[in-house]
PDB file of C-alpha atoms and ligand atoms in Angstrom:
ATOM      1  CA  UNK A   1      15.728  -9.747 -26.147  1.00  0.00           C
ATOM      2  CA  UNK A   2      14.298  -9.985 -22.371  1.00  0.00           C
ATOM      3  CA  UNK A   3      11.176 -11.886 -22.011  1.00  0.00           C
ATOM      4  CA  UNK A   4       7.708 -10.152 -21.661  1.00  0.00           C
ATOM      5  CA  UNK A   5       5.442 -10.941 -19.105  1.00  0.00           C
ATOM      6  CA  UNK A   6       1.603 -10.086 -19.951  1.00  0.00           C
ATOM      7  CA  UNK A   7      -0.011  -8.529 -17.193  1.00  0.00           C
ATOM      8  CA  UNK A   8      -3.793 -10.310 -17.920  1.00  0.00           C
ATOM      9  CA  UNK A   9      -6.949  -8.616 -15.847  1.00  0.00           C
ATOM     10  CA  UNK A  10      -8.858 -11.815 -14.156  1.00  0.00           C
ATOM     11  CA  UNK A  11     -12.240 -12.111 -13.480  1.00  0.00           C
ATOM     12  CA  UNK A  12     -13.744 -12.440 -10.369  1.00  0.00           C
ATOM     13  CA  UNK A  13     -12.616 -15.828  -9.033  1.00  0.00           C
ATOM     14  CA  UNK A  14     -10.698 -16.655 -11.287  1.00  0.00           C
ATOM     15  CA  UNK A  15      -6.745 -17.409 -11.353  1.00  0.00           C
ATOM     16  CA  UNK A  16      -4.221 -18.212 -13.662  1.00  0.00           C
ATOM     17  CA  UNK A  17      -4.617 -21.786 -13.765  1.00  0.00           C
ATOM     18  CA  UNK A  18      -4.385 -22.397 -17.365  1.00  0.00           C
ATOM     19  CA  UNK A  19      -2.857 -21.129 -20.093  1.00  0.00           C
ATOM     20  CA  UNK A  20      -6.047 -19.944 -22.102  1.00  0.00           C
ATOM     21  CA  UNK A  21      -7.643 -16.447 -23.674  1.00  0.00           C
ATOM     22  CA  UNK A  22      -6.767 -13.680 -21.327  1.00  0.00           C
ATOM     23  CA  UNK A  23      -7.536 -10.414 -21.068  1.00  0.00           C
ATOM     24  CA  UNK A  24      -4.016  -8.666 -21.691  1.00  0.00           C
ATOM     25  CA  UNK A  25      -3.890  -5.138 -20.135  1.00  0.00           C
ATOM     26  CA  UNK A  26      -0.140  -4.310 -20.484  1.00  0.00           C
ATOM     27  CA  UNK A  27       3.232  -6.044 -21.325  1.00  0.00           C
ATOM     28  CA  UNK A  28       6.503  -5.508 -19.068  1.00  0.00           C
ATOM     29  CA  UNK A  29       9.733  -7.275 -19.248  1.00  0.00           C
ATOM     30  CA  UNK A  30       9.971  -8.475 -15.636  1.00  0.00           C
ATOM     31  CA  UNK A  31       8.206 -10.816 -13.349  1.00  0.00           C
ATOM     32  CA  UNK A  32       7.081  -8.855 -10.376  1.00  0.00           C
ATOM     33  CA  UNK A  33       6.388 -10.506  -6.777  1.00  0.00           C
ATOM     34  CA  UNK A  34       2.901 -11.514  -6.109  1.00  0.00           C
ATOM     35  CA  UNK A  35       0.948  -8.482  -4.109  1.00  0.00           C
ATOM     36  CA  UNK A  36       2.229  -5.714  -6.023  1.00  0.00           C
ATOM     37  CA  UNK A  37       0.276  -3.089  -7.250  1.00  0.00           C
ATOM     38  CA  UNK A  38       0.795  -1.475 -10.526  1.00  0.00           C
ATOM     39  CA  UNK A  39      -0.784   2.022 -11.782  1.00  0.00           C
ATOM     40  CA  UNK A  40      -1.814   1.526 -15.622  1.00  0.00           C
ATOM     41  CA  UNK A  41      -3.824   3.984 -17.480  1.00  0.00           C
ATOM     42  CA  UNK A  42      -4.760   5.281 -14.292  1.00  0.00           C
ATOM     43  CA  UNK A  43      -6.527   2.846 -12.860  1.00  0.00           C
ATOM     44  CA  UNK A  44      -4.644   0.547 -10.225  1.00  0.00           C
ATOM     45  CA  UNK A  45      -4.155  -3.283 -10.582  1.00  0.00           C
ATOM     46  CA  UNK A  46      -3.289  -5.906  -7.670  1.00  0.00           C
ATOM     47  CA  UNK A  47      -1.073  -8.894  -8.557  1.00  0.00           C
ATOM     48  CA  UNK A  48      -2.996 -11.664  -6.729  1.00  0.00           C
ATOM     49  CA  UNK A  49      -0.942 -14.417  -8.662  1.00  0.00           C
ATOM     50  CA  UNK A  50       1.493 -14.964 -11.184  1.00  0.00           C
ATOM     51  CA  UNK A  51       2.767 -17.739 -14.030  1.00  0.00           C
ATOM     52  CA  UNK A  52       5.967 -17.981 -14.741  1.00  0.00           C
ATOM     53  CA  UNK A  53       5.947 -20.540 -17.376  1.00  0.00           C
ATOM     54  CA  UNK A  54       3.428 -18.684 -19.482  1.00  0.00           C
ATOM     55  CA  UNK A  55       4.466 -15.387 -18.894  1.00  0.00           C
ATOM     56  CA  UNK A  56       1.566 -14.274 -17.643  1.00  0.00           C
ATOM     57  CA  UNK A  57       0.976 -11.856 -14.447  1.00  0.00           C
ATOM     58  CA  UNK A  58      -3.009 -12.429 -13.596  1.00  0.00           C
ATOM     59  CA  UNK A  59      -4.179  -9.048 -12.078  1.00  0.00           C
ATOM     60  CA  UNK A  60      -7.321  -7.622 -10.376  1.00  0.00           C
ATOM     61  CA  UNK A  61      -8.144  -3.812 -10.147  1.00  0.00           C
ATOM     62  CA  UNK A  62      -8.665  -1.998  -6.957  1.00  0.00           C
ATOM     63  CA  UNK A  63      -9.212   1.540  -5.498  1.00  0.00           C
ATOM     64  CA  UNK A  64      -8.057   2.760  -2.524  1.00  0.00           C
ATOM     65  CA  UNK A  65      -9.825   5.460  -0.309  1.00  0.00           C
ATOM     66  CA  UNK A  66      -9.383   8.542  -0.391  1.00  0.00           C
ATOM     67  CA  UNK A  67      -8.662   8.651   3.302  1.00  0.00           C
ATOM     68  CA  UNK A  68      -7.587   5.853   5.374  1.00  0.00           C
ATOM     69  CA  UNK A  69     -10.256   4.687   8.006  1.00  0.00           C
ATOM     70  CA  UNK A  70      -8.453   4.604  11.627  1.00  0.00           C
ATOM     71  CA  UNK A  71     -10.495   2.656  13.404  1.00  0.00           C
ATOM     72  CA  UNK A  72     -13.180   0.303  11.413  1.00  0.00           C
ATOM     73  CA  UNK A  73     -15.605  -1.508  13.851  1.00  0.00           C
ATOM     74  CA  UNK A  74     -17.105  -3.908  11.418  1.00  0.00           C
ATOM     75  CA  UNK A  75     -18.889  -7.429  11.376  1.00  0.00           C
ATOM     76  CA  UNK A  76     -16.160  -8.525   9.183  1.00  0.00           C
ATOM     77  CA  UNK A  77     -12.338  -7.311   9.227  1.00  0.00           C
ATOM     78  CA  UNK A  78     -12.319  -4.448   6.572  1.00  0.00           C
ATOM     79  CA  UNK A  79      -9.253  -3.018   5.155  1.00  0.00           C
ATOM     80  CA  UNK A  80      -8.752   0.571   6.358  1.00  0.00           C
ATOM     81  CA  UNK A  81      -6.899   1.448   2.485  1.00  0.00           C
ATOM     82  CA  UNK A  82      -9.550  -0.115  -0.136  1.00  0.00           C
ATOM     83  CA  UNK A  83     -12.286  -0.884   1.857  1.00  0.00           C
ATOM     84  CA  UNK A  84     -12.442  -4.687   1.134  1.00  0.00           C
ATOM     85  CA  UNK A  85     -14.299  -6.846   3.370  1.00  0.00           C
ATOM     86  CA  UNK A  86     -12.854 -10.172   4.189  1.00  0.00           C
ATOM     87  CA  UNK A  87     -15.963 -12.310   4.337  1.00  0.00           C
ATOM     88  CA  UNK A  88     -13.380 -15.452   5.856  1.00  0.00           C
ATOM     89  CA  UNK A  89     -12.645 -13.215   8.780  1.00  0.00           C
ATOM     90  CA  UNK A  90     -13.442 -16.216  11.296  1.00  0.00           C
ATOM     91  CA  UNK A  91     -10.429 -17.620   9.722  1.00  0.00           C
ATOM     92  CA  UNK A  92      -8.258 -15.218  11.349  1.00  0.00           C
ATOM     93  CA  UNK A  93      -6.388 -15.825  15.060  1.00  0.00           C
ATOM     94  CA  UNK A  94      -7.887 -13.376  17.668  1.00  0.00           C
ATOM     95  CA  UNK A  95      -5.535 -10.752  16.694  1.00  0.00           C
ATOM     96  CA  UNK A  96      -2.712 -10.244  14.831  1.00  0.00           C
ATOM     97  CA  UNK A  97      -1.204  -8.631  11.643  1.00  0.00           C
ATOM     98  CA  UNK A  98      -2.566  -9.139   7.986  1.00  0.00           C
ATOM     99  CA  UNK A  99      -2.308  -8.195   4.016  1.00  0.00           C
ATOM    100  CA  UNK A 100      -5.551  -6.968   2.125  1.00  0.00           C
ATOM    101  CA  UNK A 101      -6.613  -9.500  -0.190  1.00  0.00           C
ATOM    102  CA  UNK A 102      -7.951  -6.918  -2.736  1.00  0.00           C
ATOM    103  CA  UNK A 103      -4.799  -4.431  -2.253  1.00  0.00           C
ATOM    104  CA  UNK A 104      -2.236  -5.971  -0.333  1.00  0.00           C
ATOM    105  CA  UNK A 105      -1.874  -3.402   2.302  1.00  0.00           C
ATOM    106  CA  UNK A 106      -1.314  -4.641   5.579  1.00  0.00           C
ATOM    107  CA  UNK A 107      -3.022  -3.650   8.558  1.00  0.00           C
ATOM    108  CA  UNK A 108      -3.518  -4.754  12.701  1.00  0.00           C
ATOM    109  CA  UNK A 109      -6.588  -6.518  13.855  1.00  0.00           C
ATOM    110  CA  UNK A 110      -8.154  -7.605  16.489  1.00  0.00           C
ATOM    111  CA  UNK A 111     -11.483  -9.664  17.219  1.00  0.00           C
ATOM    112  CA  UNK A 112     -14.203  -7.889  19.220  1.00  0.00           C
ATOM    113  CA  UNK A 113     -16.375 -10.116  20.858  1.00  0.00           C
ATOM    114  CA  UNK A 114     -19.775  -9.090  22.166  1.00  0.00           C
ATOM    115  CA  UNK A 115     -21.246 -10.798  25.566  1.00  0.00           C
ATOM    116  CA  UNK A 116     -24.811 -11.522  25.191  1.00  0.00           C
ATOM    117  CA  UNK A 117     -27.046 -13.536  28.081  1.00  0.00           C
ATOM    118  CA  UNK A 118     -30.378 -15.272  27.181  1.00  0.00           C
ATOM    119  CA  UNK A 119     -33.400 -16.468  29.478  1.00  0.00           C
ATOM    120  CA  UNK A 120     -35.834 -18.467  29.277  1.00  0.00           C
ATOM    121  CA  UNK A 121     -38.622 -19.353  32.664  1.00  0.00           C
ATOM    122  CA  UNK A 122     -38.678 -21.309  34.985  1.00  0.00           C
ATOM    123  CA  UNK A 123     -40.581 -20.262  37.977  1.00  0.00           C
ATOM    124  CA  UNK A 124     -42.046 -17.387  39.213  1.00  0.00           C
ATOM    125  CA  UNK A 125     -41.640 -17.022  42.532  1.00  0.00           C
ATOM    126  CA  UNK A 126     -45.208 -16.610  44.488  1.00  0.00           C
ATOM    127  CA  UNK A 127     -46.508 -13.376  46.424  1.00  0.00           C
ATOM    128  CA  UNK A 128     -47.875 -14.160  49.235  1.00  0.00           C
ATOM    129  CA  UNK A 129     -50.410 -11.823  50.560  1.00  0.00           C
ATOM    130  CA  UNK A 130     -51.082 -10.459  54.032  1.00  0.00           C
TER     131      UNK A 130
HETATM  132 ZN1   ZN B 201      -7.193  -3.215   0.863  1.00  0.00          ZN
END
Protein backbone atom coordinates (compact mmCIF):
# COMPACT_ATOMS: atom_id res chain seq x y z
CA UNK A 1 0.00 0.00 0.00
CA UNK A 2 1.44 3.60 -1.16
CA UNK A 3 1.71 6.10 1.51
CA UNK A 4 -0.92 8.94 1.98
CA UNK A 5 -0.03 12.31 2.28
CA UNK A 6 -2.75 14.60 4.18
CA UNK A 7 -3.24 17.68 2.49
CA UNK A 8 -3.89 19.94 6.02
CA UNK A 9 -5.50 23.71 5.41
CA UNK A 10 -3.07 26.18 7.58
CA UNK A 11 -3.97 29.13 9.17
CA UNK A 12 -2.82 32.33 8.46
CA UNK A 13 0.88 32.32 9.38
CA UNK A 14 1.21 29.36 10.16
CA UNK A 15 3.45 26.39 8.63
CA UNK A 16 3.99 22.95 9.11
CA UNK A 17 6.46 23.09 11.72
CA UNK A 18 5.23 20.47 13.97
CA UNK A 19 3.58 17.54 13.83
CA UNK A 20 0.31 18.56 15.81
CA UNK A 21 -3.79 18.76 15.19
CA UNK A 22 -4.33 19.76 11.64
CA UNK A 23 -6.99 20.58 9.75
CA UNK A 24 -7.10 17.60 7.11
CA UNK A 25 -8.93 18.64 3.88
CA UNK A 26 -8.11 15.66 1.58
CA UNK A 27 -5.77 12.56 1.42
CA UNK A 28 -3.65 11.68 -1.86
CA UNK A 29 -1.01 9.13 -2.28
CA UNK A 30 1.79 11.37 -3.58
CA UNK A 31 3.93 14.16 -2.38
CA UNK A 32 3.45 17.04 -4.70
CA UNK A 33 6.18 19.94 -5.22
CA UNK A 34 5.77 22.94 -3.11
CA UNK A 35 3.64 25.80 -5.19
CA UNK A 36 1.16 23.63 -6.63
CA UNK A 37 -2.27 24.30 -6.67
CA UNK A 38 -4.89 21.75 -6.21
CA UNK A 39 -8.83 22.15 -7.00
CA UNK A 40 -10.81 20.31 -4.05
CA UNK A 41 -14.45 20.59 -3.60
CA UNK A 42 -14.25 23.46 -5.71
CA UNK A 43 -12.46 25.68 -3.97
CA UNK A 44 -8.61 26.01 -4.88
CA UNK A 45 -5.69 25.32 -2.42
CA UNK A 46 -1.89 26.59 -2.73
CA UNK A 47 0.87 24.28 -1.44
CA UNK A 48 3.04 26.87 0.39
CA UNK A 49 5.03 23.99 2.18
CA UNK A 50 5.24 20.48 2.65
CA UNK A 51 6.46 17.55 5.37
CA UNK A 52 7.67 14.71 4.26
CA UNK A 53 8.28 12.88 7.39
CA UNK A 54 4.75 13.37 8.63
CA UNK A 55 3.00 13.07 5.60
CA UNK A 56 1.54 16.08 5.69
CA UNK A 57 1.05 18.73 2.66
CA UNK A 58 0.19 22.23 4.64
CA UNK A 59 -2.10 24.20 2.20
CA UNK A 60 -3.68 27.70 1.96
CA UNK A 61 -6.79 28.55 -0.24
CA UNK A 62 -6.80 31.12 -2.90
CA UNK A 63 -8.97 32.59 -5.74
CA UNK A 64 -7.92 33.77 -8.77
CA UNK A 65 -9.61 36.64 -10.83
CA UNK A 66 -11.78 36.33 -13.04
CA UNK A 67 -9.71 38.29 -15.50
CA UNK A 68 -6.11 38.82 -15.35
CA UNK A 69 -5.08 42.54 -14.64
CA UNK A 70 -2.44 43.65 -17.50
CA UNK A 71 -0.97 46.31 -16.13
CA UNK A 72 -1.34 46.90 -12.10
CA UNK A 73 0.19 50.29 -10.98
CA UNK A 74 0.14 49.70 -7.29
CA UNK A 75 2.01 50.91 -4.03
CA UNK A 76 2.92 47.39 -3.53
CA UNK A 77 3.67 44.62 -6.34
CA UNK A 78 0.20 42.89 -6.78
CA UNK A 79 -0.26 39.70 -8.54
CA UNK A 80 -2.15 40.23 -11.81
CA UNK A 81 -3.94 36.27 -11.24
CA UNK A 82 -5.21 36.42 -7.40
CA UNK A 83 -4.81 39.77 -6.56
CA UNK A 84 -2.38 39.31 -3.59
CA UNK A 85 -0.44 42.13 -2.43
CA UNK A 86 3.10 41.54 -1.44
CA UNK A 87 3.44 43.89 1.50
CA UNK A 88 7.68 42.93 1.40
CA UNK A 89 7.76 44.41 -2.05
CA UNK A 90 10.93 46.63 -1.04
CA UNK A 91 12.50 43.31 -0.82
CA UNK A 92 12.44 42.86 -4.41
CA UNK A 93 15.55 43.97 -7.01
CA UNK A 94 14.35 46.89 -9.27
CA UNK A 95 12.90 44.56 -11.68
CA UNK A 96 12.81 41.23 -12.47
CA UNK A 97 10.66 38.01 -12.57
CA UNK A 98 8.64 36.53 -9.53
CA UNK A 99 6.06 33.69 -8.12
CA UNK A 100 2.80 34.83 -6.21
CA UNK A 101 3.10 34.00 -2.73
CA UNK A 102 -0.69 33.33 -2.34
CA UNK A 103 -0.96 31.39 -5.88
CA UNK A 104 2.26 30.75 -7.24
CA UNK A 105 1.79 32.32 -10.56
CA UNK A 106 4.59 34.09 -11.82
CA UNK A 107 4.59 37.38 -13.22
CA UNK A 108 7.27 40.52 -14.49
CA UNK A 109 7.85 43.52 -12.37
CA UNK A 110 9.31 46.43 -12.28
CA UNK A 111 9.78 49.33 -9.59
CA UNK A 112 8.27 52.73 -10.44
CA UNK A 113 9.83 55.38 -8.74
CA UNK A 114 8.24 58.80 -8.37
CA UNK A 115 10.59 62.14 -8.34
CA UNK A 116 9.41 64.50 -5.80
CA UNK A 117 11.40 68.05 -4.90
CA UNK A 118 10.82 69.86 -1.53
CA UNK A 119 11.57 73.61 -0.43
CA UNK A 120 11.92 75.23 2.26
CA UNK A 121 13.07 79.55 2.44
CA UNK A 122 15.68 81.11 2.49
CA UNK A 123 15.56 84.56 1.15
CA UNK A 124 13.38 86.54 -0.65
CA UNK A 125 14.93 88.48 -2.91
CA UNK A 126 14.05 92.45 -2.40
CA UNK A 127 12.02 94.79 -4.91
CA UNK A 128 13.42 97.67 -5.22
CA UNK A 129 11.23 100.49 -6.16
CA UNK A 130 11.64 103.36 -8.60
ZN1 LIG B 1 -1.36 35.28 -7.13
Amino acid sequence: MSKIYQICLLQPREFLQSEGERNVIKEINYMPDVSVNFEINGELYHVVSTYERAGMIGVRPFQYNEEVEEDLYEDNLTCPYCGYEDEDSFELSDEGETSCGRCGSEMEYERVVEVHYTSTPKKKNEVIKI
